Amino acid sequence: MSSDYIITAEHLTKKFGDFKAVDDITFNVHKGEIFGFLGANGAGKTTAMRMLCGLSIPTEGKATVAGFDVYRQTEDIKKNIGYMSQKFSLYEDLTIRENIRFYAGIYGKSNAFIKEKTARLLKQLHLEQEANKLVGSLPLGWKQKLAFSVAIFHEPQIVFLDEPTGGVDPVTRREFWNMIYEAAEVGITVFVTTHYMDEAEYCDRISIMVDGRVEALGSPGELKRSMNAASMDEVFLKLARKATRSAD
Amino acid sequence: MKQFLSFVKKEFHHILRDKRTMFILLGMPVMQILIFGFALTNEVKNSRIAVLDNANDIASTAIRSELNASRYFDIAADLHSYRDIEEAFREGKIKLVVVFPQQFNNDLQHFNTAQVQLVADASDPNVATTLVNYATSIIKDYQSRITGDRRLPYTIDTEMRMLYNPQLKGAYNFVPGVMALVLMLVCTMMTAITIVREKEMGTMEVMLVSPVRPLKIIVAKAVPYLLLSMINITTILLLSVFVLDVPINGSLLLLIGESVLFTLTTLSLGLLISSATNSQQTAMFISLTGLFLPTVLLSGFMFPIENMPLPLRIISHLVPARWYYEIARSVMIKGLGLGAIWKETLILAGMTLFFLVLSIRKFKIRLA
Amino acid sequence: MEKSFLNKKPNGSPGDGAVVVENIVKHYGSNKETVQALRGVSFEVKKGEMFGIIGPDGAGKTSLFRILTTLLLPDGGSAIVNGHDIVKEYKAIRKEVGYMPGRFSLYQDLTVAENLEFFATIFNTTIEENYDLIKDIYSQIEKFKERRAGKLSGGMKQKLALSCALIHRPVVLFLDEPTTGVDVVSRKEFWDMLKQLKAQGITILVSTPYMDEAGLCDRVALIQNGQLLSVDTPQAIIGQYNRPLLAIKAQQMLRLQNDLKQYEDVEDCYPFGEYHHLVMKAGYREEQLRSFLEQHGHHSAEVCTIQPNIEDCFMALMKN
């Protein structure tokens, strides 16, 4: 195994009864890469992501995340990744500071570390004034940015983002992507799903899942060239139209 | 009408397809009847008692064997001195000690009067009282037998009769109580939850943006639970008559009619809760603490209302189950007719009307 | 922003448009912490129009839809739907409109057919009566008739929900974010269905957070923070964009963006797909820009003038 890879998946498969949610997928993610994980609803993205996060044991195949095995070392995986989704991120009835404190506490960070980094983070996000406000009172875009910061607060090797920008306004969406770039700059690998095709372009490499399989893998430019498409939108449509199943 | 029927049909689909809830709804009354009827009874059966027989003569032996023969008592130990009594109670198994003095028969024969001492473990006062009563009545029975028809000038015969429930069976109390409880749970909680669920699922939103009138939505929700309650009442009555030997002394028709009335009360209460809450959790919580507990505690079936402090006695008037419990006991156990319970019936009917009008008025035709 | 348009009374009698909204205000919460959901929204939708309300989550789209479907009372302003006042004549409106809320709002434990039948009866109609209207949509899921709605895939749920909202042949159809969280393929399919409905003469109000869907509407209202940024045809909104817009691409995109933000003639620079979009001040000089890029080592930079799209317009309006 090359040490340059932070995620490796070989013939990874997950079956629910007869149904192959994830069907023999193989791919690697480089360290520090922004990896877009695309696919239509029901293509198997969520199931694959769950296996990589150590939340679900694969039926067949091999995979390692941050060097840990997805079958046996799920606890180690969880310590080394961050996770954020559109649906579940922060506690709305806790303040910004309390949320940060809580999540940092989960990862067993020292008080000094938490204190110092919280101050830095609040400054970065221009949230110093709002630090003691309830998260529920923040606009959605701010919540998502804060949630992302919290997900990488413990300085994980990889962060998994599940549709992080759904419904966010175009300006904040781009600010969010700037944060992703910054995280990648300091060496955090970003594994992200999205429904916005323009966001697919912001990734270093992307994979597109169709019916549980990885049907395309490469940089946005490579994919457009090989599929003879003008935009990622077109690439996606060409691939996804081949899908025969449609279940969530 | 077609609209209404399709609503009712839909409700039945919801209930019938949720197998687990269905099972609980239909199984709960059976469970409760069995638990209250057998396990939780305060009726005394085969209580372990001890005898300290200082006389050991014909009379004491005779009473001793009568006690042992009765189904209330089991003589578990024979004690030899007063000091043993304390010991026996400490072990906790003996609930009552019967002490015969020396010369017991002699006293009885010559002075026409003799004393038996009953020492009871009164840490549970209810049980202690009951045991003492049973023992007294057995001893009195013996006494009246040996004295026969002879009227003795100086003996005062105290005679007790337990009316309506001669065997002091707990089930007589519990069956009406359980009926109140089950109806409260099934109707109030379930109707409250089912309406609130539609709010949570967002289906209420779609329903409101349609020409359906609120009254129809509400009544259609209640119908299936009314039916389910009828099934439950039937199960409870069948179980109590055939398993617990509780007779229905009064008119069955009246009993069922009153039960339907009470079901309507609980349904309208459920509707009221549902129109005031927005989450299933809150609806459940209100139903349980606001209704279930008062039903258990303040309807009189667990604890006699007469013994409560005044404030609680006043509050108990607001508990619908109190009135239904009164009615069910009067009809079922005492065999009384409508003439004796018209007041309670009227109160229930009034409450129903009040809740119903309030919940229809409170029903929101909009989201907020 | 075109204040004059917003404040102008709609022409003719209120019954003219399918939906006439005037200065609607809505806030939530108590006195201390009120959240302004809508801050005076006015627009008019013509009969038979496909009207898009486009904005991010929390912009006030759902509040607006709930007010127009009589589910909420506005705190100020008035609105007329199909000739009826939304407050006084809510019953009439409820008979005439179709509404599909943002989240799936059908009975998950009823089958596809049962759901449709139920909604037909509550609107006092039958499936047969209006089958021609929903045929194209419903026929796609008809083979799953006996399946419980909860077991359907996202796309199929959507088709069923649309069928249910249409079963009584509504005059005005309100669709609150029907394509949110749905992948590109299903989104395309859904818009195709809407086009067919429009051809049947149904007025459609649809909200969406996806800017690229604006082009599929006859007219759109861009909404942000409870205020309309603009109401017009997508072409007109794009036409009003009055700054030079460039697309630019180089090797190091992040550094390119940071460098360009320092350049004096650049008003804004933001990533847009594989390019950055560069909003320039009027009268900028291309040669100067090129030499700036050279100076900063972006040698192979590819620059071209482009037409803005709705997203560019939205961002420009947002930042105003």
PDB file of N, CA and C in Angstrom, chain B residues 207-291:
ATOM      1  N   MET B 207     -53.659  18.596   4.472  1.00  0.00           N
ATOM      2  CA  MET B 207     -55.073  18.428   4.802  1.00  0.00           C
ATOM      3  C   MET B 207     -55.752  19.785   4.986  1.00  0.00           C
ATOM      4  N   LEU B 208     -55.022  20.704   5.601  1.00  0.00           N
ATOM      5  CA  LEU B 208     -55.609  22.024   5.845  1.00  0.00           C
ATOM      6  C   LEU B 208     -55.837  22.777   4.543  1.00  0.00           C
ATOM      7  N   VAL B 209     -54.908  22.603   3.594  1.00  0.00           N
ATOM      8  CA  VAL B 209     -55.090  23.258   2.299  1.00  0.00           C
ATOM      9  C   VAL B 209     -55.987  22.373   1.436  1.00  0.00           C
ATOM     10  N   SER B 210     -57.136  22.038   1.965  1.00  0.00           N
ATOM     11  CA  SER B 210     -58.114  21.249   1.215  1.00  0.00           C
ATOM     12  C   SER B 210     -59.471  21.637   1.761  1.00  0.00           C
ATOM     13  N   PRO B 211     -60.517  21.299   1.034  1.00  0.00           N
ATOM     14  CA  PRO B 211     -61.832  21.760   1.502  1.00  0.00           C
ATOM     15  C   PRO B 211     -62.390  20.974   2.692  1.00  0.00           C
ATOM     16  N   VAL B 212     -61.661  20.034   3.249  1.00  0.00           N
ATOM     17  CA  VAL B 212     -62.194  19.236   4.361  1.00  0.00           C
ATOM     18  C   VAL B 212     -62.458  20.118   5.572  1.00  0.00           C
ATOM     19  N   ARG B 213     -63.623  19.875   6.221  1.00  0.00           N
ATOM     20  CA  ARG B 213     -63.909  20.667   7.404  1.00  0.00           C
ATOM     21  C   ARG B 213     -63.248  20.046   8.627  1.00  0.00           C
ATOM     22  N   PRO B 214     -62.727  20.883   9.520  1.00  0.00           N
ATOM     23  CA  PRO B 214     -62.012  20.386  10.698  1.00  0.00           C
ATOM     24  C   PRO B 214     -62.813  19.343  11.479  1.00  0.00           C
ATOM     25  N   LEU B 215     -64.111  19.578  11.602  1.00  0.00           N
ATOM     26  CA  LEU B 215     -64.948  18.663  12.358  1.00  0.00           C
ATOM     27  C   LEU B 215     -64.834  17.240  11.809  1.00  0.00           C
ATOM     28  N   LYS B 216     -64.773  17.160  10.484  1.00  0.00           N
ATOM     29  CA  LYS B 216     -64.700  15.843   9.851  1.00  0.00           C
ATOM     30  C   LYS B 216     -63.381  15.159  10.197  1.00  0.00           C
ATOM     31  N   ILE B 217     -62.309  15.927  10.143  1.00  0.00           N
ATOM     32  CA  ILE B 217     -61.003  15.355  10.465  1.00  0.00           C
ATOM     33  C   ILE B 217     -61.044  14.802  11.885  1.00  0.00           C
ATOM     34  N   ILE B 218     -61.602  15.614  12.777  1.00  0.00           N
ATOM     35  CA  ILE B 218     -61.614  15.248  14.189  1.00  0.00           C
ATOM     36  C   ILE B 218     -62.464  14.014  14.452  1.00  0.00           C
ATOM     37  N   VAL B 219     -63.671  14.035  13.945  1.00  0.00           N
ATOM     38  CA  VAL B 219     -64.577  12.914  14.224  1.00  0.00           C
ATOM     39  C   VAL B 219     -64.042  11.638  13.588  1.00  0.00           C
ATOM     40  N   ALA B 220     -63.490  11.764  12.377  1.00  0.00           N
ATOM     41  CA  ALA B 220     -62.982  10.574  11.701  1.00  0.00           C
ATOM     42  C   ALA B 220     -61.833   9.952  12.482  1.00  0.00           C
ATOM     43  N   LYS B 221     -61.066  10.781  13.160  1.00  0.00           N
ATOM     44  CA  LYS B 221     -59.969  10.268  13.975  1.00  0.00           C
ATOM     45  C   LYS B 221     -60.510   9.468  15.155  1.00  0.00           C
ATOM     46  N   ALA B 222     -61.661   9.914  15.677  1.00  0.00           N
ATOM     47  CA  ALA B 222     -62.182   9.312  16.900  1.00  0.00           C
ATOM     48  C   ALA B 222     -62.865   7.969  16.654  1.00  0.00           C
ATOM     49  N   VAL B 223     -63.479   7.842  15.481  1.00  0.00           N
ATOM     50  CA  VAL B 223     -64.298   6.644  15.231  1.00  0.00           C
ATOM     51  C   VAL B 223     -63.548   5.322  15.453  1.00  0.00           C
ATOM     52  N   PRO B 224     -62.382   5.138  14.843  1.00  0.00           N
ATOM     53  CA  PRO B 224     -61.716   3.844  15.016  1.00  0.00           C
ATOM     54  C   PRO B 224     -61.383   3.549  16.479  1.00  0.00           C
ATOM     55  N   TYR B 225     -61.043   4.585  17.215  1.00  0.00           N
ATOM     56  CA  TYR B 225     -60.685   4.336  18.610  1.00  0.00           C
ATOM     57  C   TYR B 225     -61.909   4.031  19.458  1.00  0.00           C
ATOM     58  N   LEU B 226     -63.041   4.609  19.073  1.00  0.00           N
ATOM     59  CA  LEU B 226     -64.285   4.275  19.751  1.00  0.00           C
ATOM     60  C   LEU B 226     -64.572   2.782  19.578  1.00  0.00           C
ATOM     61  N   LEU B 227     -64.376   2.325  18.345  1.00  0.00           N
ATOM     62  CA  LEU B 227     -64.613   0.913  18.058  1.00  0.00           C
ATOM     63  C   LEU B 227     -63.648   0.011  18.821  1.00  0.00           C
ATOM     64  N   LEU B 228     -62.409   0.423  18.806  1.00  0.00           N
ATOM     65  CA  LEU B 228     -61.379  -0.346  19.501  1.00  0.00           C
ATOM     66  C   LEU B 228     -61.702  -0.435  20.989  1.00  0.00           C
ATOM     67  N   SER B 229     -62.225   0.656  21.519  1.00  0.00           N
ATOM     68  CA  SER B 229     -62.568   0.676  22.934  1.00  0.00           C
ATOM     69  C   SER B 229     -63.709  -0.276  23.238  1.00  0.00           C
ATOM     70  N   MET B 230     -64.644  -0.362  22.297  1.00  0.00           N
ATOM     71  CA  MET B 230     -65.744  -1.297  22.493  1.00  0.00           C
ATOM     72  C   MET B 230     -65.203  -2.725  22.602  1.00  0.00           C
ATOM     73  N   ILE B 231     -64.232  -3.028  21.747  1.00  0.00           N
ATOM     74  CA  ILE B 231     -63.619  -4.351  21.814  1.00  0.00           C
ATOM     75  C   ILE B 231     -62.973  -4.530  23.180  1.00  0.00           C
ATOM     76  N   ASN B 232     -62.280  -3.508  23.636  1.00  0.00           N
ATOM     77  CA  ASN B 232     -61.604  -3.604  24.922  1.00  0.00           C
ATOM     78  C   ASN B 232     -62.582  -3.781  26.079  1.00  0.00           C
ATOM     79  N   ILE B 233     -63.679  -3.042  26.030  1.00  0.00           N
ATOM     80  CA  ILE B 233     -64.668  -3.178  27.101  1.00  0.00           C
ATOM     81  C   ILE B 233     -65.206  -4.602  27.130  1.00  0.00           C
ATOM     82  N   THR B 234     -65.475  -5.128  25.937  1.00  0.00           N
ATOM     83  CA  THR B 234     -65.970  -6.492  25.856  1.00  0.00           C
ATOM     84  C   THR B 234     -64.967  -7.483  26.451  1.00  0.00           C
ATOM     85  N   THR B 235     -63.697  -7.327  26.075  1.00  0.00           N
ATOM     86  CA  THR B 235     -62.686  -8.245  26.615  1.00  0.00           C
ATOM     87  C   THR B 235     -62.641  -8.161  28.128  1.00  0.00           C
ATOM     88  N   ILE B 236     -62.650  -6.934  28.627  1.00  0.00           N
ATOM     89  CA  ILE B 236     -62.534  -6.760  30.073  1.00  0.00           C
ATOM     90  C   ILE B 236     -63.712  -7.412  30.781  1.00  0.00           C
ATOM     91  N   LEU B 237     -64.919  -7.188  30.247  1.00  0.00           N
ATOM     92  CA  LEU B 237     -66.094  -7.749  30.907  1.00  0.00           C
ATOM     93  C   LEU B 237     -66.083  -9.274  30.833  1.00  0.00           C
ATOM     94  N   LEU B 238     -65.707  -9.798  29.683  1.00  0.00           N
ATOM     95  CA  LEU B 238     -65.656 -11.261  29.559  1.00  0.00           C
ATOM     96  C   LEU B 238     -64.642 -11.843  30.528  1.00  0.00           C
ATOM     97  N   LEU B 239     -63.489 -11.235  30.584  1.00  0.00           N
ATOM     98  CA  LEU B 239     -62.446 -11.718  31.485  1.00  0.00           C
ATOM     99  C   LEU B 239     -62.894 -11.641  32.931  1.00  0.00           C
ATOM    100  N   SER B 240     -63.540 -10.528  33.279  1.00  0.00           N
ATOM    101  CA  SER B 240     -63.894 -10.391  34.688  1.00  0.00           C
ATOM    102  C   SER B 240     -64.995 -11.367  35.086  1.00  0.00           C
ATOM    103  N   VAL B 241     -65.938 -11.612  34.181  1.00  0.00           N
ATOM    104  CA  VAL B 241     -67.007 -12.548  34.532  1.00  0.00           C
ATOM    105  C   VAL B 241     -66.483 -13.968  34.568  1.00  0.00           C
ATOM    106  N   PHE B 242     -65.709 -14.345  33.540  1.00  0.00           N
ATOM    107  CA  PHE B 242     -65.364 -15.756  33.436  1.00  0.00           C
ATOM    108  C   PHE B 242     -64.045 -16.137  34.089  1.00  0.00           C
ATOM    109  N   VAL B 243     -63.148 -15.184  34.248  1.00  0.00           N
ATOM    110  CA  VAL B 243     -61.867 -15.529  34.858  1.00  0.00           C
ATOM    111  C   VAL B 243     -61.807 -15.064  36.308  1.00  0.00           C
ATOM    112  N   LEU B 244     -62.292 -13.866  36.561  1.00  0.00           N
ATOM    113  CA  LEU B 244     -62.180 -13.336  37.918  1.00  0.00           C
ATOM    114  C   LEU B 244     -63.448 -13.541  38.743  1.00  0.00           C
ATOM    115  N   ASP B 245     -64.463 -14.137  38.130  1.00  0.00           N
ATOM    116  CA  ASP B 245     -65.733 -14.375  38.833  1.00  0.00           C
ATOM    117  C   ASP B 245     -66.353 -13.112  39.391  1.00  0.00           C
ATOM    118  N   VAL B 246     -66.189 -12.017  38.691  1.00  0.00           N
ATOM    119  CA  VAL B 246     -66.867 -10.791  39.122  1.00  0.00           C
ATOM    120  C   VAL B 246     -68.192 -10.739  38.368  1.00  0.00           C
ATOM    121  N   PRO B 247     -69.301 -10.719  39.065  1.00  0.00           N
ATOM    122  CA  PRO B 247     -70.580 -10.735  38.354  1.00  0.00           C
ATOM    123  C   PRO B 247     -70.944  -9.343  37.854  1.00  0.00           C
ATOM    124  N   ILE B 248     -71.825  -9.310  36.874  1.00  0.00           N
ATOM    125  CA  ILE B 248     -72.400  -8.017  36.487  1.00  0.00           C
ATOM    126  C   ILE B 248     -73.801  -8.016  37.078  1.00  0.00           C
ATOM    127  N   ASN B 249     -73.941  -7.340  38.195  1.00  0.00           N
ATOM    128  CA  ASN B 249     -75.197  -7.403  38.918  1.00  0.00           C
ATOM    129  C   ASN B 249     -76.280  -6.538  38.297  1.00  0.00           C
ATOM    130  N   GLY B 250     -75.858  -5.420  37.711  1.00  0.00           N
ATOM    131  CA  GLY B 250     -76.863  -4.530  37.142  1.00  0.00           C
ATOM    132  C   GLY B 250     -77.110  -4.822  35.677  1.00  0.00           C
ATOM    133  N   SER B 251     -77.691  -3.843  34.999  1.00  0.00           N
ATOM    134  CA  SER B 251     -78.027  -4.039  33.591  1.00  0.00           C
ATOM    135  C   SER B 251     -76.780  -3.911  32.724  1.00  0.00           C
ATOM    136  N   LEU B 252     -76.555  -4.928  31.894  1.00  0.00           N
ATOM    137  CA  LEU B 252     -75.394  -4.939  31.013  1.00  0.00           C
ATOM    138  C   LEU B 252     -75.484  -3.787  30.014  1.00  0.00           C
ATOM    139  N   LEU B 253     -76.716  -3.570  29.568  1.00  0.00           N
ATOM    140  CA  LEU B 253     -76.937  -2.516  28.580  1.00  0.00           C
ATOM    141  C   LEU B 253     -76.550  -1.152  29.152  1.00  0.00           C
ATOM    142  N   LEU B 254     -76.954  -0.939  30.388  1.00  0.00           N
ATOM    143  CA  LEU B 254     -76.646   0.330  31.042  1.00  0.00           C
ATOM    144  C   LEU B 254     -75.139   0.483  31.191  1.00  0.00           C
ATOM    145  N   LEU B 255     -74.492  -0.606  31.592  1.00  0.00           N
ATOM    146  CA  LEU B 255     -73.046  -0.574  31.800  1.00  0.00           C
ATOM    147  C   LEU B 255     -72.339  -0.210  30.501  1.00  0.00           C
ATOM    148  N   ILE B 256     -72.768  -0.837  29.410  1.00  0.00           N
ATOM    149  CA  ILE B 256     -72.129  -0.567  28.123  1.00  0.00           C
ATOM    150  C   ILE B 256     -72.419   0.857  27.671  1.00  0.00           C
ATOM    151  N   GLY B 257     -73.657   1.263  27.875  1.00  0.00           N
ATOM    152  CA  GLY B 257     -74.009   2.632  27.513  1.00  0.00           C
ATOM    153  C   GLY B 257     -73.155   3.643  28.237  1.00  0.00           C
ATOM    154  N   GLU B 258     -72.977   3.426  29.536  1.00  0.00           N
ATOM    155  CA  GLU B 258     -72.165   4.355  30.320  1.00  0.00           C
ATOM    156  C   GLU B 258     -70.707   4.302  29.881  1.00  0.00           C
ATOM    157  N   SER B 259     -70.254   3.106  29.507  1.00  0.00           N
ATOM    158  CA  SER B 259     -68.871   2.982  29.045  1.00  0.00           C
ATOM    159  C   SER B 259     -68.660   3.758  27.750  1.00  0.00           C
ATOM    160  N   VAL B 260     -69.653   3.698  26.868  1.00  0.00           N
ATOM    161  CA  VAL B 260     -69.555   4.457  25.619  1.00  0.00           C
ATOM    162  C   VAL B 260     -69.474   5.952  25.941  1.00  0.00           C
ATOM    163  N   LEU B 261     -70.281   6.362  26.889  1.00  0.00           N
ATOM    164  CA  LEU B 261     -70.259   7.772  27.287  1.00  0.00           C
ATOM    165  C   LEU B 261     -68.872   8.172  27.771  1.00  0.00           C
ATOM    166  N   PHE B 262     -68.303   7.316  28.624  1.00  0.00           N
ATOM    167  CA  PHE B 262     -66.985   7.639  29.164  1.00  0.00           C
ATOM    168  C   PHE B 262     -65.929   7.619  28.047  1.00  0.00           C
ATOM    169  N   THR B 263     -66.087   6.671  27.100  1.00  0.00           N
ATOM    170  CA  THR B 263     -65.168   6.632  25.961  1.00  0.00           C
ATOM    171  C   THR B 263     -65.211   7.959  25.216  1.00  0.00           C
ATOM    172  N   LEU B 264     -66.408   8.481  25.034  1.00  0.00           N
ATOM    173  CA  LEU B 264     -66.536   9.764  24.348  1.00  0.00           C
ATOM    174  C   LEU B 264     -65.842  10.872  25.131  1.00  0.00           C
ATOM    175  N   THR B 265     -65.974  10.801  26.467  1.00  0.00           N
ATOM    176  CA  THR B 265     -65.290  11.801  27.275  1.00  0.00           C
ATOM    177  C   THR B 265     -63.791  11.743  27.027  1.00  0.00           C
ATOM    178  N   THR B 266     -63.252  10.536  27.097  1.00  0.00           N
ATOM    179  CA  THR B 266     -61.803  10.403  26.944  1.00  0.00           C
ATOM    180  C   THR B 266     -61.364  10.785  25.530  1.00  0.00           C
ATOM    181  N   LEU B 267     -62.171  10.428  24.536  1.00  0.00           N
ATOM    182  CA  LEU B 267     -61.837  10.804  23.158  1.00  0.00           C
ATOM    183  C   LEU B 267     -61.768  12.316  23.017  1.00  0.00           C
ATOM    184  N   SER B 268     -62.752  12.981  23.576  1.00  0.00           N
ATOM    185  CA  SER B 268     -62.759  14.439  23.401  1.00  0.00           C
ATOM    186  C   SER B 268     -61.602  15.081  24.153  1.00  0.00           C
ATOM    187  N   LEU B 269     -61.219  14.426  25.252  1.00  0.00           N
ATOM    188  CA  LEU B 269     -60.056  14.920  25.983  1.00  0.00           C
ATOM    189  C   LEU B 269     -58.790  14.753  25.139  1.00  0.00           C
ATOM    190  N   GLY B 270     -58.703  13.624  24.467  1.00  0.00           N
ATOM    191  CA  GLY B 270     -57.562  13.370  23.583  1.00  0.00           C
ATOM    192  C   GLY B 270     -57.504  14.402  22.474  1.00  0.00           C
ATOM    193  N   LEU B 271     -58.650  14.714  21.914  1.00  0.00           N
ATOM    194  CA  LEU B 271     -58.703  15.699  20.840  1.00  0.00           C
ATOM    195  C   LEU B 271     -58.241  17.058  21.348  1.00  0.00           C
ATOM    196  N   LEU B 272     -58.653  17.359  22.573  1.00  0.00           N
ATOM    197  CA  LEU B 272     -58.267  18.647  23.150  1.00  0.00           C
ATOM    198  C   LEU B 272     -56.750  18.717  23.307  1.00  0.00           C
ATOM    199  N   ILE B 273     -56.176  17.645  23.813  1.00  0.00           N
ATOM    200  CA  ILE B 273     -54.715  17.621  23.984  1.00  0.00           C
ATOM    201  C   ILE B 273     -54.045  17.802  22.629  1.00  0.00           C
ATOM    202  N   SER B 274     -54.561  17.104  21.624  1.00  0.00           N
ATOM    203  CA  SER B 274     -53.907  17.154  20.317  1.00  0.00           C
ATOM    204  C   SER B 274     -53.971  18.543  19.711  1.00  0.00           C
ATOM    205  N   SER B 275     -55.054  19.273  19.984  1.00  0.00           N
ATOM    206  CA  SER B 275     -55.091  20.591  19.353  1.00  0.00           C
ATOM    207  C   SER B 275     -54.223  21.595  20.099  1.00  0.00           C
ATOM    208  N   ALA B 276     -53.801  21.204  21.308  1.00  0.00           N
ATOM    209  CA  ALA B 276     -52.969  22.138  22.061  1.00  0.00           C
ATOM    210  C   ALA B 276     -51.481  21.817  21.966  1.00  0.00           C
ATOM    211  N   THR B 277     -51.130  20.683  21.341  1.00  0.00           N
ATOM    212  CA  THR B 277     -49.714  20.310  21.287  1.00  0.00           C
ATOM    213  C   THR B 277     -49.252  20.114  19.846  1.00  0.00           C
ATOM    214  N   ASN B 278     -47.930  20.131  19.683  1.00  0.00           N
ATOM    215  CA  ASN B 278     -47.379  19.999  18.342  1.00  0.00           C
ATOM    216  C   ASN B 278     -46.420  18.837  18.162  1.00  0.00           C
ATOM    217  N   SER B 279     -46.107  18.136  19.243  1.00  0.00           N
ATOM    218  CA  SER B 279     -45.229  16.983  19.053  1.00  0.00           C
ATOM    219  C   SER B 279     -45.818  15.768  19.765  1.00  0.00           C
ATOM    220  N   GLN B 280     -45.550  14.610  19.194  1.00  0.00           N
ATOM    221  CA  GLN B 280     -46.071  13.370  19.760  1.00  0.00           C
ATOM    222  C   GLN B 280     -45.578  13.178  21.179  1.00  0.00           C
ATOM    223  N   GLN B 281     -44.324  13.607  21.383  1.00  0.00           N
ATOM    224  CA  GLN B 281     -43.730  13.467  22.701  1.00  0.00           C
ATOM    225  C   GLN B 281     -44.523  14.231  23.761  1.00  0.00           C
ATOM    226  N   THR B 282     -44.825  15.495  23.460  1.00  0.00           N
ATOM    227  CA  THR B 282     -45.580  16.309  24.405  1.00  0.00           C
ATOM    228  C   THR B 282     -46.955  15.707  24.625  1.00  0.00           C
ATOM    229  N   ALA B 283     -47.588  15.280  23.540  1.00  0.00           N
ATOM    230  CA  ALA B 283     -48.929  14.720  23.653  1.00  0.00           C
ATOM    231  C   ALA B 283     -48.914  13.514  24.579  1.00  0.00           C
ATOM    232  N   MET B 284     -47.912  12.675  24.415  1.00  0.00           N
ATOM    233  CA  MET B 284     -47.802  11.476  25.231  1.00  0.00           C
ATOM    234  C   MET B 284     -47.563  11.856  26.682  1.00  0.00           C
ATOM    235  N   PHE B 285     -46.678  12.819  26.877  1.00  0.00           N
ATOM    236  CA  PHE B 285     -46.322  13.231  28.222  1.00  0.00           C
ATOM    237  C   PHE B 285     -47.535  13.809  28.951  1.00  0.00           C
ATOM    238  N   ILE B 286     -48.265  14.661  28.269  1.00  0.00           N
ATOM    239  CA  ILE B 286     -49.452  15.250  28.883  1.00  0.00           C
ATOM    240  C   ILE B 286     -50.465  14.172  29.210  1.00  0.00           C
ATOM    241  N   SER B 287     -50.674  13.258  28.264  1.00  0.00           N
ATOM    242  CA  SER B 287     -51.657  12.199  28.496  1.00  0.00           C
ATOM    243  C   SER B 287     -51.271  11.371  29.712  1.00  0.00           C
ATOM    244  N   LEU B 288     -49.980  11.075  29.817  1.00  0.00           N
ATOM    245  CA  LEU B 288     -49.554  10.200  30.912  1.00  0.00           C
ATOM    246  C   LEU B 288     -49.609  10.900  32.257  1.00  0.00           C
ATOM    247  N   THR B 289     -48.952  12.049  32.357  1.00  0.00           N
ATOM    248  CA  THR B 289     -48.901  12.690  33.670  1.00  0.00           C
ATOM    249  C   THR B 289     -50.205  13.405  34.004  1.00  0.00           C
ATOM    250  N   GLY B 290     -50.792  14.010  32.979  1.00  0.00           N
ATOM    251  CA  GLY B 290     -51.987  14.791  33.254  1.00  0.00           C
ATOM    252  C   GLY B 290     -53.234  13.951  33.429  1.00  0.00           C
ATOM    253  N   LEU B 291     -53.234  12.754  32.864  1.00  0.00           N
ATOM    254  CA  LEU B 291     -54.467  11.981  32.898  1.00  0.00           C
ATOM    255  C   LEU B 291     -54.321  10.602  33.522  1.00  0.00           C
TER     256      LEU B 291
END
